[in-house]
CSV table of C-alpha atoms and ligand atoms in Angstrom, one decimal:
chain,number,residue,atom,x,y,z
A,1,UNK,CA,-10.1,-0.9,23.4
A,2,UNK,CA,-6.9,-0.7,21.4
A,3,UNK,CA,-7.4,0.1,17.8
A,4,UNK,CA,-4.1,0.2,15.9
A,5,UNK,CA,-3.1,1.3,12.4
A,6,UNK,CA,-0.1,0.1,10.4
A,7,UNK,CA,0.7,2.8,7.8
A,8,UNK,CA,3.5,3.1,5.2
A,9,UNK,CA,5.5,6.3,5.5
A,10,UNK,CA,7.3,6.2,2.1
A,11,UNK,CA,6.3,5.4,-1.4
A,12,UNK,CA,4.8,2.0,-0.5
A,13,UNK,CA,6.4,-1.5,-0.1
A,14,UNK,CA,7.8,-0.6,3.3
A,15,UNK,CA,7.0,-4.2,4.4
A,16,UNK,CA,3.6,-3.3,6.0
A,17,UNK,CA,2.5,-6.9,5.3
A,18,UNK,CA,5.2,-8.3,7.5
A,19,UNK,CA,4.4,-6.0,10.4
A,20,UNK,CA,0.7,-6.6,10.1
A,21,UNK,CA,1.4,-10.4,10.2
A,22,UNK,CA,3.6,-10.1,13.2
A,23,UNK,CA,1.1,-7.9,15.0
A,24,UNK,CA,-2.0,-10.0,14.2
A,25,UNK,CA,-0.9,-12.3,16.9
A,26,UNK,CA,-2.6,-9.8,19.2
A,27,UNK,CA,-5.5,-8.8,17.1
A,28,UNK,CA,-9.0,-10.1,16.4
A,29,UNK,CA,-9.8,-8.2,13.3
A,30,UNK,CA,-7.7,-6.8,10.4
A,31,UNK,CA,-9.3,-4.1,8.1
A,32,UNK,CA,-8.2,-2.8,4.7
A,33,UNK,CA,-9.6,0.7,4.2
A,34,UNK,CA,-8.0,2.0,1.0
A,35,UNK,CA,-6.6,1.0,-2.4
A,36,UNK,CA,-7.2,-2.3,-4.2
A,37,UNK,CA,-5.3,-4.8,-6.3
A,38,UNK,CA,-2.5,-2.2,-6.7
A,39,UNK,CA,-1.2,-3.3,-3.3
A,40,UNK,CA,1.1,-6.2,-2.8
A,41,UNK,CA,1.8,-7.3,0.7
A,42,UNK,CA,4.2,-10.1,1.3
A,43,UNK,CA,4.3,-12.4,4.3
A,44,UNK,CA,6.8,-15.2,4.8
A,45,UNK,CA,6.1,-17.9,7.3
A,46,UNK,CA,8.4,-20.8,7.4
A,47,UNK,CA,8.6,-22.2,3.9
A,48,UNK,CA,5.5,-20.4,2.6
A,49,UNK,CA,5.3,-17.0,1.0
A,50,UNK,CA,2.0,-15.2,0.6
A,51,UNK,CA,1.5,-12.2,-1.7
A,52,UNK,CA,-1.8,-10.4,-0.8
A,53,UNK,CA,-3.3,-7.7,-3.0
A,54,UNK,CA,-6.9,-7.2,-1.9
A,55,UNK,CA,-7.3,-9.6,1.0
A,56,UNK,CA,-6.2,-8.2,4.4
A,57,UNK,CA,-3.0,-9.8,5.6
A,58,UNK,CA,-5.0,-11.2,8.6
A,59,UNK,CA,-6.5,-13.9,6.4
A,60,UNK,CA,-3.5,-16.2,6.8
A,61,UNK,CA,-4.2,-16.5,10.6
A,62,UNK,CA,-7.2,-18.8,11.1
A,63,UNK,CA,-8.5,-17.0,14.2
A,64,UNK,CA,-8.6,-13.5,12.6
A,65,UNK,CA,-11.6,-11.9,10.9
A,66,UNK,CA,-10.6,-9.9,7.8
A,67,UNK,CA,-12.7,-7.0,6.6
A,68,UNK,CA,-12.5,-5.2,3.3
A,69,UNK,CA,-13.9,-1.8,4.0
A,70,UNK,CA,-15.9,0.5,1.8
A,71,UNK,CA,-12.9,2.6,0.8
A,72,UNK,CA,-11.3,-0.3,-1.1
A,73,UNK,CA,-11.9,-0.9,-4.8
A,74,UNK,CA,-12.4,-4.5,-5.7
A,75,UNK,CA,-11.7,-6.5,-8.9
A,76,UNK,CA,-13.8,-9.7,-8.2
A,77,UNK,CA,-11.8,-11.8,-10.6
A,78,UNK,CA,-8.5,-11.0,-8.8
A,79,UNK,CA,-10.1,-11.4,-5.4
A,80,UNK,CA,-11.3,-14.9,-6.3
A,81,UNK,CA,-7.9,-15.8,-7.7
A,82,UNK,CA,-6.4,-14.8,-4.4
A,83,UNK,CA,-8.9,-16.8,-2.4
A,84,UNK,CA,-8.1,-19.8,-4.6
A,85,UNK,CA,-4.4,-19.4,-4.1
A,86,UNK,CA,-5.0,-19.5,-0.3
A,87,UNK,CA,-7.1,-22.6,-0.6
A,88,UNK,CA,-4.2,-24.3,-2.4
A,89,UNK,CA,-2.2,-23.5,0.7
A,90,UNK,CA,-4.9,-25.1,2.9
A,91,UNK,CA,-6.2,-21.7,4.1
A,92,UNK,CA,-9.9,-21.6,3.9
A,93,UNK,CA,-11.2,-18.1,4.5
A,94,UNK,CA,-14.7,-19.4,5.1
A,95,UNK,CA,-16.9,-16.8,6.9
A,96,UNK,CA,-13.8,-15.0,8.2
A,97,UNK,CA,-13.7,-12.7,5.2
A,98,UNK,CA,-16.2,-9.8,5.3
A,99,UNK,CA,-16.6,-7.4,2.4
A,100,UNK,CA,-18.3,-4.0,2.5
A,101,UNK,CA,-21.4,-3.8,0.3
A,102,UNK,CA,-20.3,-0.2,-0.4
A,103,UNK,CA,-16.9,-1.0,-1.8
A,104,UNK,CA,-16.6,0.0,-5.5
A,105,UNK,CA,-16.1,-2.5,-8.3
A,106,UNK,CA,-13.3,-2.4,-10.9
A,107,UNK,CA,-14.7,-3.4,-14.3
A,108,UNK,CA,-12.5,-4.3,-17.4
A,109,UNK,CA,-13.4,-1.0,-19.0
A,110,UNK,CA,-11.6,0.8,-16.1
A,111,UNK,CA,-8.4,-1.1,-17.0
A,112,UNK,CA,-8.8,-0.1,-20.7
A,113,UNK,CA,-9.5,3.5,-19.7
A,114,UNK,CA,-6.3,3.6,-17.7
A,115,UNK,CA,-4.3,2.3,-20.8
A,116,UNK,CA,-5.4,5.5,-22.7
A,117,UNK,CA,-3.6,7.9,-20.4
A,118,UNK,CA,-0.8,5.6,-19.4
A,119,UNK,CA,0.2,5.0,-23.0
A,120,UNK,CA,0.5,8.7,-23.7
A,121,UNK,CA,3.9,10.4,-23.3
A,122,UNK,CA,3.6,13.3,-20.8
A,123,UNK,CA,0.4,11.8,-19.2
A,124,UNK,CA,1.7,8.5,-17.8
A,125,UNK,CA,2.3,8.3,-14.0
A,126,UNK,CA,3.5,4.7,-14.1
A,127,UNK,CA,0.5,3.1,-12.5
A,128,UNK,CA,0.1,-0.6,-11.7
A,129,UNK,CA,-2.4,-0.8,-14.6
A,130,UNK,CA,-5.1,-2.3,-12.4
A,131,UNK,CA,-7.8,0.3,-13.2
A,132,UNK,CA,-7.5,1.9,-9.8
A,133,UNK,CA,-7.6,5.5,-10.9
A,134,UNK,CA,-10.6,5.2,-13.3
A,135,UNK,CA,-12.6,3.2,-10.7
A,136,UNK,CA,-12.1,5.9,-8.0
A,137,UNK,CA,-12.9,8.5,-10.7
A,138,UNK,CA,-16.2,6.9,-11.2
A,139,UNK,CA,-16.8,6.7,-7.5
A,140,UNK,CA,-16.2,10.4,-7.0
A,141,UNK,CA,-18.1,11.2,-10.3
A,142,UNK,CA,-21.0,9.1,-8.9
A,143,UNK,CA,-22.9,8.7,-12.3
A,144,UNK,CA,-21.0,5.6,-13.6
A,145,UNK,CA,-20.0,3.9,-10.3
A,146,UNK,CA,-21.2,0.4,-9.3
A,147,UNK,CA,-20.8,-1.0,-5.8
A,148,UNK,CA,-20.4,-4.6,-4.6
A,149,UNK,CA,-23.9,-4.6,-3.2
A,150,UNK,CA,-25.3,-4.0,-6.6
A,151,UNK,CA,-23.7,-7.1,-8.1
A,152,UNK,CA,-26.2,-9.5,-6.6
A,153,UNK,CA,-29.3,-8.0,-8.3
A,154,UNK,CA,-29.1,-9.1,-12.0
A,155,UNK,CA,-31.9,-6.9,-13.5
A,156,UNK,CA,-30.6,-3.8,-11.7
A,157,UNK,CA,-27.0,-4.5,-12.7
A,158,UNK,CA,-27.9,-5.0,-16.3
A,159,UNK,CA,-29.8,-1.7,-16.3
A,160,UNK,CA,-26.9,0.1,-14.8
A,161,UNK,CA,-24.4,-1.5,-17.1
A,162,UNK,CA,-26.5,-0.6,-20.2
A,163,UNK,CA,-25.9,3.1,-19.4
A,164,UNK,CA,-22.4,2.8,-18.2
A,165,UNK,CA,-21.0,0.6,-20.9
A,166,UNK,CA,-22.6,2.7,-23.6
A,167,UNK,CA,-20.7,5.7,-22.2
A,168,UNK,CA,-17.4,3.8,-21.7
A,169,UNK,CA,-17.5,2.4,-25.3
A,170,UNK,CA,-18.0,5.9,-26.7
A,171,UNK,CA,-15.2,7.2,-24.5
A,172,UNK,CA,-12.8,4.5,-25.5
A,173,UNK,CA,-13.6,4.7,-29.2
A,174,UNK,CA,-13.3,8.5,-29.1
A,175,UNK,CA,-9.7,8.2,-28.2
A,176,UNK,CA,-8.8,5.2,-30.2
A,177,UNK,CA,-10.8,3.9,-33.2
A,178,UNK,CA,-9.6,0.3,-32.6
A,179,UNK,CA,-10.4,0.4,-28.9
A,180,UNK,CA,-11.9,-2.6,-27.1
A,181,UNK,CA,-15.7,-2.5,-26.9
A,182,UNK,CA,-17.7,-4.1,-24.1
A,183,UNK,CA,-21.0,-5.9,-24.1
A,184,UNK,CA,-23.3,-4.8,-21.3
A,185,UNK,CA,-25.3,-8.0,-21.2
A,186,UNK,CA,-22.2,-10.2,-21.0
A,187,UNK,CA,-20.6,-8.1,-18.3
A,188,UNK,CA,-23.9,-8.2,-16.3
A,189,UNK,CA,-23.9,-12.0,-16.4
A,190,UNK,CA,-20.3,-12.2,-15.5
A,191,UNK,CA,-20.4,-9.8,-12.7
A,192,UNK,CA,-23.7,-11.1,-11.4
A,193,UNK,CA,-22.0,-14.5,-11.1
A,194,UNK,CA,-19.2,-12.8,-9.1
A,195,UNK,CA,-21.9,-11.2,-7.0
A,196,UNK,CA,-23.4,-14.6,-6.2
A,197,UNK,CA,-19.9,-15.8,-5.1
A,198,UNK,CA,-19.3,-12.7,-3.0
A,199,UNK,CA,-22.9,-12.7,-1.4
A,200,UNK,CA,-22.1,-14.7,1.7
A,201,UNK,CA,-19.2,-12.2,2.5
A,202,UNK,CA,-21.1,-9.0,1.7
A,203,UNK,CA,-22.5,-7.0,4.5
A,204,UNK,CA,-22.7,-3.5,6.1
A,205,UNK,CA,-19.2,-3.6,7.5
A,206,UNK,CA,-19.8,-0.3,9.2
A,207,UNK,CA,-22.3,-1.8,11.6
A,208,UNK,CA,-20.2,-4.9,12.1
A,209,UNK,CA,-17.0,-2.8,12.9
A,210,UNK,CA,-18.9,-0.7,15.5
A,211,UNK,CA,-20.4,-3.8,17.1
A,212,UNK,CA,-17.0,-5.4,17.4
A,213,UNK,CA,-15.4,-2.2,18.6
A,214,UNK,CA,-18.0,-2.0,21.4
A,215,UNK,CA,-17.5,-5.6,22.2
A,216,UNK,CA,-13.8,-4.7,23.0
A,217,UNK,CA,-12.2,-6.5,20.0
A,218,UNK,CA,-8.7,-5.6,19.0
A,219,UNK,CA,-8.8,-4.0,15.6
A,220,UNK,CA,-5.9,-3.5,13.3
A,221,UNK,CA,-6.1,-1.2,10.2
A,222,UNK,CA,-3.8,-2.2,7.4
A,223,UNK,CA,-2.9,0.7,5.2
A,224,UNK,CA,-2.1,0.0,1.6
A,225,UNK,CA,0.4,2.1,-0.5
A,226,UNK,CA,2.4,4.7,1.3
A,227,UNK,CA,1.8,8.2,2.6
A,228,UNK,CA,3.8,9.8,-0.2
A,229,UNK,CA,1.3,8.1,-2.6
A,230,UNK,CA,-1.7,9.6,-0.8
A,231,UNK,CA,-4.0,11.4,-3.2
A,232,UNK,CA,-4.1,14.6,-1.0
A,233,UNK,CA,-0.7,14.6,0.8
A,234,UNK,CA,1.6,12.7,-1.5
A,235,UNK,CA,3.8,13.8,-4.4
A,236,UNK,CA,0.8,14.7,-6.5
A,237,UNK,CA,0.1,13.9,-9.4
A,238,UNK,CA,2.4,10.9,-9.0
A,239,UNK,CA,0.3,9.3,-6.4
A,240,UNK,CA,-2.5,6.7,-6.2
A,241,UNK,CA,-6.2,7.6,-6.0
A,242,UNK,CA,-7.1,7.0,-2.4
A,243,UNK,CA,-6.2,8.3,1.1
A,244,UNK,CA,-3.6,5.9,2.2
A,245,UNK,CA,-2.8,7.9,5.3
A,246,UNK,CA,-4.7,7.4,8.6
A,247,UNK,CA,-7.2,10.1,7.5
A,248,UNK,CA,-8.5,7.4,5.1
A,249,UNK,CA,-9.6,5.1,8.0
A,250,UNK,CA,-12.7,7.0,9.0
A,251,UNK,CA,-13.9,7.4,5.4
A,252,UNK,CA,-12.7,4.0,4.2
A,253,UNK,CA,-14.1,1.9,7.0
A,254,UNK,CA,-16.8,3.9,8.8
A,255,UNK,CA,-15.0,3.6,12.2
A,256,UNK,CA,-14.0,7.2,13.1
A,257,UNK,CA,-10.2,7.7,12.8
A,258,UNK,CA,-10.2,9.2,16.3
A,259,UNK,CA,-10.9,5.7,17.7
A,260,UNK,CA,-7.4,4.7,16.5
A,261,UNK,CA,-5.3,4.7,19.7
A,262,UNK,CA,-2.0,3.8,18.1
A,263,UNK,CA,-0.5,4.7,14.7
A,264,UNK,CA,2.5,2.6,13.7
A,265,UNK,CA,4.6,4.1,10.9
A,266,UNK,CA,6.5,1.7,8.7
A,267,UNK,CA,9.8,2.7,7.1
A,268,UNK,CA,12.4,0.9,5.1
A,269,UNK,CA,15.9,1.6,6.3
A,270,UNK,CA,16.4,3.3,2.9
A,271,UNK,CA,13.9,4.5,0.3
A,272,UNK,CA,12.2,2.9,-2.7
A,273,UNK,CA,9.7,3.9,-5.3
A,274,UNK,CA,8.0,2.1,-8.2
A,275,UNK,CA,6.5,4.1,-11.0
A,276,UNK,CA,7.2,7.7,-12.0
A,277,UNK,CA,7.6,10.9,-10.0
A,278,UNK,CA,10.2,12.8,-8.1
A,279,UNK,CA,12.5,11.0,-5.7
A,280,UNK,CA,15.2,13.3,-4.3
A,281,UNK,CA,17.4,10.7,-2.7
A,282,UNK,CA,17.3,8.2,-5.6
A,283,UNK,CA,20.6,6.5,-6.4
A,284,UNK,CA,20.3,6.4,-10.1
A,285,UNK,CA,24.0,5.6,-10.5
A,286,UNK,CA,24.2,2.8,-13.1
A,287,UNK,CA,24.7,-1.0,-13.1
A,288,UNK,CA,27.6,-0.9,-10.7
A,289,UNK,CA,26.2,1.8,-8.5
A,290,UNK,CA,24.8,1.8,-4.9
A,291,UNK,CA,21.2,1.9,-6.1
A,292,UNK,CA,21.6,-1.3,-8.1
A,293,UNK,CA,23.4,-2.9,-5.1
A,294,UNK,CA,20.4,-2.1,-2.8
A,295,UNK,CA,18.0,-3.4,-5.4
A,296,UNK,CA,19.9,-6.7,-5.7
A,297,UNK,CA,20.4,-7.3,-2.0
A,298,UNK,CA,16.9,-6.1,-1.0
A,299,UNK,CA,15.3,-7.9,-4.0
A,300,UNK,CA,13.6,-4.7,-4.8
A,301,UNK,CA,11.2,-5.7,-7.6
A,302,UNK,CA,7.5,-4.8,-7.4
A,303,UNK,CA,5.2,-7.4,-5.9
A,304,UNK,CA,2.3,-6.6,-8.2
A,305,UNK,CA,4.0,-5.7,-11.5
A,306,UNK,CA,7.5,-7.1,-11.1
A,307,UNK,CA,9.0,-3.7,-12.1
A,308,UNK,CA,12.4,-2.9,-10.6
A,309,UNK,CA,12.0,-0.5,-7.7
A,310,UNK,CA,14.0,2.7,-7.8
A,311,UNK,CA,16.3,2.7,-4.7
A,312,UNK,CA,17.9,5.5,-2.7
A,313,UNK,CA,19.1,6.7,0.7
A,314,UNK,CA,16.7,7.2,3.6
A,315,UNK,CA,14.8,10.5,3.2
A,316,UNK,CA,14.1,12.0,6.6
A,317,UNK,CA,12.4,15.1,5.1
A,318,UNK,CA,9.8,12.9,3.4
A,319,UNK,CA,9.5,10.7,6.5
A,320,UNK,CA,9.0,13.7,8.8
A,321,UNK,CA,6.2,14.9,6.5
A,322,UNK,CA,4.6,11.5,6.6
A,323,UNK,CA,4.9,11.1,10.3
A,324,UNK,CA,3.2,14.5,10.8
A,325,UNK,CA,0.2,13.9,8.5
A,326,UNK,CA,-0.5,10.5,10.0
A,327,UNK,CA,0.0,11.3,13.7
A,328,UNK,CA,2.5,8.5,14.0
A,329,UNK,CA,3.2,7.2,17.6
A,330,UNK,CA,6.0,4.8,16.9
A,331,UNK,CA,8.0,3.5,14.0
A,332,UNK,CA,9.3,0.2,12.6
A,333,UNK,CA,12.5,0.2,10.7
A,334,UNK,CA,12.4,-2.5,8.1
A,335,UNK,CA,15.1,-4.3,5.9
A,336,UNK,CA,18.0,-3.0,8.0
A,337,UNK,CA,19.9,-6.2,7.0
A,338,UNK,CA,20.0,-4.9,3.4
A,339,UNK,CA,22.4,-2.1,4.4
A,340,UNK,CA,25.1,-4.4,5.7
A,341,UNK,CA,28.4,-4.1,3.9
A,342,UNK,CA,28.2,-0.4,2.9
A,343,UNK,CA,31.2,1.6,4.2
A,344,UNK,CA,29.0,4.6,4.9
A,345,UNK,CA,25.3,5.4,4.8
A,346,UNK,CA,23.5,8.6,4.2
A,347,UNK,CA,20.3,10.2,5.5
A,348,UNK,CA,18.8,13.3,3.9
A,349,UNK,CA,17.9,15.7,6.7
A,350,UNK,CA,17.0,18.7,4.4
A,351,UNK,CA,16.8,19.7,0.7
A,352,UNK,CA,18.4,22.4,-1.3
A,353,UNK,CA,15.7,24.0,-3.5
A,354,UNK,CA,16.8,26.7,-5.9
A,355,UNK,CA,19.7,27.7,-3.6
A,356,UNK,CA,17.7,27.7,-0.4
A,357,UNK,CA,17.8,25.1,2.4
A,358,UNK,CA,14.4,23.7,3.2
A,359,UNK,CA,13.2,21.1,5.7
A,360,UNK,CA,9.6,20.8,4.5
A,361,UNK,CA,8.3,18.4,1.8
A,362,UNK,CA,7.3,20.6,-1.2
A,363,UNK,CA,3.7,20.6,-2.5
A,364,UNK,CA,4.6,20.9,-6.2
A,365,UNK,CA,6.1,17.8,-7.8
A,366,UNK,CA,8.1,20.1,-10.1
A,367,UNK,CA,9.7,21.7,-7.0
A,368,UNK,CA,10.3,18.3,-5.5
A,369,UNK,CA,12.0,17.3,-8.7
A,370,UNK,CA,14.5,20.2,-8.3
A,371,UNK,CA,15.3,19.4,-4.7
A,372,UNK,CA,18.8,18.2,-4.0
A,373,UNK,CA,19.2,16.2,-0.8
A,374,UNK,CA,21.4,17.6,2.0
A,375,UNK,CA,22.9,14.5,3.7
A,376,UNK,CA,24.4,13.6,7.0
A,377,UNK,CA,26.7,10.6,6.7
A,378,UNK,CA,26.8,7.7,9.1
A,379,UNK,CA,29.3,4.9,9.5
A,380,UNK,CA,28.3,1.6,7.9
A,381,UNK,CA,28.9,-2.0,9.2
A,382,UNK,CA,30.0,-5.2,7.6
A,383,UNK,CA,28.4,-7.9,9.8
A,384,UNK,CA,25.3,-9.5,8.4
A,385,UNK,CA,22.2,-8.8,10.6
A,386,UNK,CA,19.9,-11.6,9.6
A,387,UNK,CA,20.4,-13.8,12.6
A,388,UNK,CA,20.2,-10.9,15.2
A,389,UNK,CA,17.3,-11.5,17.6
A,390,UNK,CA,17.8,-8.8,20.1
A,391,UNK,CA,19.0,-5.2,20.0
A,392,UNK,CA,22.3,-6.1,21.6
A,393,UNK,CA,23.0,-8.6,18.7
A,394,UNK,CA,23.3,-5.6,16.3
A,395,UNK,CA,26.7,-4.0,15.6
A,396,UNK,CA,27.0,-0.6,17.2
A,397,UNK,CA,26.9,1.2,13.8
A,398,UNK,CA,23.6,-0.5,12.9
A,399,UNK,CA,22.1,0.4,16.3
A,400,UNK,CA,23.3,4.0,15.9
A,401,UNK,CA,21.8,4.2,12.4
A,402,UNK,CA,18.4,3.0,13.6
A,403,UNK,CA,18.6,5.3,16.6
A,404,UNK,CA,19.4,8.3,14.4
A,405,UNK,CA,16.3,7.7,12.3
A,406,UNK,CA,14.2,7.7,15.5
A,407,UNK,CA,15.9,10.7,16.8
A,408,UNK,CA,15.5,12.8,13.6
A,409,UNK,CA,11.8,11.9,13.5
A,410,UNK,CA,11.4,12.3,17.2
A,411,UNK,CA,9.6,8.9,17.5
A,412,UNK,CA,10.4,5.7,19.4
A,413,UNK,CA,11.5,2.7,17.3
A,414,UNK,CA,9.1,-0.2,18.1
A,415,UNK,CA,10.9,-2.8,16.1
A,416,UNK,CA,13.7,-3.4,13.7
A,417,UNK,CA,13.4,-6.0,11.0
A,418,UNK,CA,16.4,-7.9,9.8
A,419,UNK,CA,14.8,-10.3,7.3
A,420,UNK,CA,11.5,-11.2,5.7
A,421,UNK,CA,10.6,-14.0,8.1
A,422,UNK,CA,8.4,-13.5,11.1
A,423,UNK,CA,11.2,-14.6,13.3
A,424,UNK,CA,13.7,-12.0,11.9
A,425,UNK,CA,12.1,-9.3,14.0
A,426,UNK,CA,13.7,-7.4,16.9
A,427,UNK,CA,11.3,-5.7,19.4
A,428,UNK,CA,13.3,-2.9,20.9
A,429,UNK,CA,11.2,-2.9,24.1
A,430,UNK,CA,11.1,0.9,23.9
A,431,UNK,CA,7.4,1.1,23.3
B,1,GDP,P1,4.3,-3.9,1.6
B,1,GDP,O1,3.6,-3.6,0.4
B,1,GDP,O2,4.6,-2.7,2.5
B,1,GDP,O3,3.6,-5.0,2.5
B,1,GDP,O4,5.8,-4.5,1.3
B,1,GDP,P2,6.1,-5.6,0.1
B,1,GDP,O5,5.7,-6.9,0.6
B,1,GDP,O6,5.6,-5.1,-1.2
B,1,GDP,O7,7.7,-5.5,0.0
B,1,GDP,C1,8.5,-5.7,1.1
B,1,GDP,C2,9.5,-6.9,0.7
B,1,GDP,O8,10.5,-7.0,1.7
B,1,GDP,C3,8.8,-8.2,0.8
B,1,GDP,O9,9.4,-9.0,-0.3
B,1,GDP,C4,9.1,-8.8,2.1
B,1,GDP,O10,9.2,-10.2,2.1
B,1,GDP,C5,10.5,-8.3,2.3
B,1,GDP,N1,10.9,-8.0,3.7
B,1,GDP,C6,10.2,-7.6,4.8
B,1,GDP,N2,10.9,-7.4,5.8
B,1,GDP,C7,12.2,-7.6,5.4
B,1,GDP,C8,13.5,-7.4,6.1
B,1,GDP,O11,13.6,-7.0,7.2
B,1,GDP,N3,14.6,-7.7,5.4
B,1,GDP,C9,14.5,-8.1,4.1
B,1,GDP,N4,15.7,-8.4,3.5
B,1,GDP,N5,13.4,-8.3,3.4
B,1,GDP,C10,12.2,-8.0,4.1
B,2,IMO,P1,1.7,-1.5,-1.4
B,2,IMO,O1,0.4,-1.5,-0.6
B,2,IMO,C1,4.2,0.7,-4.2
B,2,IMO,C2,2.2,3.2,-7.1
B,2,IMO,C3,2.3,2.9,-8.6
B,2,IMO,C4,2.3,4.2,-9.2
B,2,IMO,C5,1.3,5.0,-8.4
B,2,IMO,C6,-0.1,5.0,-8.9
B,2,IMO,O2,2.2,-2.8,-1.8
B,2,IMO,O3,2.7,-0.6,-0.7
B,2,IMO,P2,-2.0,3.1,-9.1
B,2,IMO,O4,-2.0,1.8,-9.8
B,2,IMO,O5,-2.3,3.1,-7.7
B,2,IMO,O6,-2.9,4.1,-9.8
B,2,IMO,O7,-0.5,3.7,-9.3
B,2,IMO,O8,1.3,4.3,-7.1
B,2,IMO,N1,1.7,2.2,-6.2
B,2,IMO,C7,2.4,1.5,-5.3
B,2,IMO,N2,3.8,1.5,-5.2
B,2,IMO,N3,3.4,0.0,-3.4
B,2,IMO,C8,2.1,0.0,-3.5
B,2,IMO,O9,1.2,-0.7,-2.7
B,2,IMO,C9,1.5,0.7,-4.6
B,2,IMO,N4,0.3,1.0,-5.0
B,2,IMO,C10,0.4,1.9,-6.0
B,2,IMO,O10,3.5,2.2,-8.8
B,2,IMO,O11,3.5,4.9,-9.1
B,3,MG,MG1,3.9,-3.9,-1.7
């Protein structure tokens, strides 16, 4: 049965949420397998805008089952806030939300721990400040980790938190004498209450997913973050703490990655990045520059933190690297409308590194920092694209630009997006 994955091929915010929403028309189940409340996926339907951080984008379609897999890290307070927001919009998730009892829990001390490194010059990586890194550290370190399934057992939770909180308090105070200190008993009560709330949704999602897969259900995996933020294959150390690429599906959901029959790579028609780290095609050219112009037209401000996103030309070297490590079958080119009105457009097809021309994405962030993009220049167009509904509505230069991206990446272009609305989507008919 078809099992599809939507995965970002840049530094996140490629408009995965919109694609997942458009595709959930044909899917029974949507699964998040990585990340946590660092994600911000936007969906616009008619006059409503939804910004989803932890909940899979499928939740806004009443017929879809949403699964939060074991690879996700959950902040129960934020999850409940998100559920409440949906209720205000008359969307009752009811039993359609299923959460893995193996997913790890973000506690307030994780957020405090993150502040320690993020506030230090030379250590900060510009995180979302949501405690993602410290929570995954505890997961891998094993000793101080607590999973969702443990929240429902008060005595056990209290016992675990007695040990963990003692350690965390000492750690926090060791770095900063005035650091916030936590009370294990209070946290146990608070998080046990969260556990009671989550209980009806908690289950062994691995068994459930396999049952549904066998029953022939259409399953869609919704990647969070982007491939260049992947812990193993991104621009380390300026990355997130999970495997955002398709390799994360098997570990983060329990359904083997090899069952995925189609990998859809999502790309903006240009490149953005929030947070720190190398960005070879960045247009850091001042308040009247091209970077600022893209930011303004594309409304490039972070969904989670509101930070201005850094903007730049399309980077085909990075996108090729991402396509390769994900096994991408087809691509979606998003926000093409934003590029209307530029006399010419650039695509980086190679880098110059210390005098040499290279076409691979360097391992070392310091090398990536030294890379100068080698561009090919394409003609721009003036016509707005936002009302285009079929390929033939696009000006020739816009069509050529999208085709060139597909050609360089040697991948078919499945769809072109010309606005945030569901309806502003052009299916090319090529896949
Ligand atoms: P995600 O994290 O990959 O789901 O992406 P985000 O939701 O963080 O950011 C993408 C932004 O672009 C959102 O504000 C979307 O509403 C918006 N968007 C999606 N597709 C298009 C498009 O084709 N054109 C424009 N102008 N905006 C779009
Ligand atoms: P979606 O799913 C864009 C970035 C942060 C920071 C780095 C590490 O909406 O595409 P973290 O808080 O994860 O430890 O931060 O990763 N980052 C994202 N950037 N989109 C995201 O998610 C991101 N999630 C994390 O800005 O640079
Ligand atoms: Mg986002």
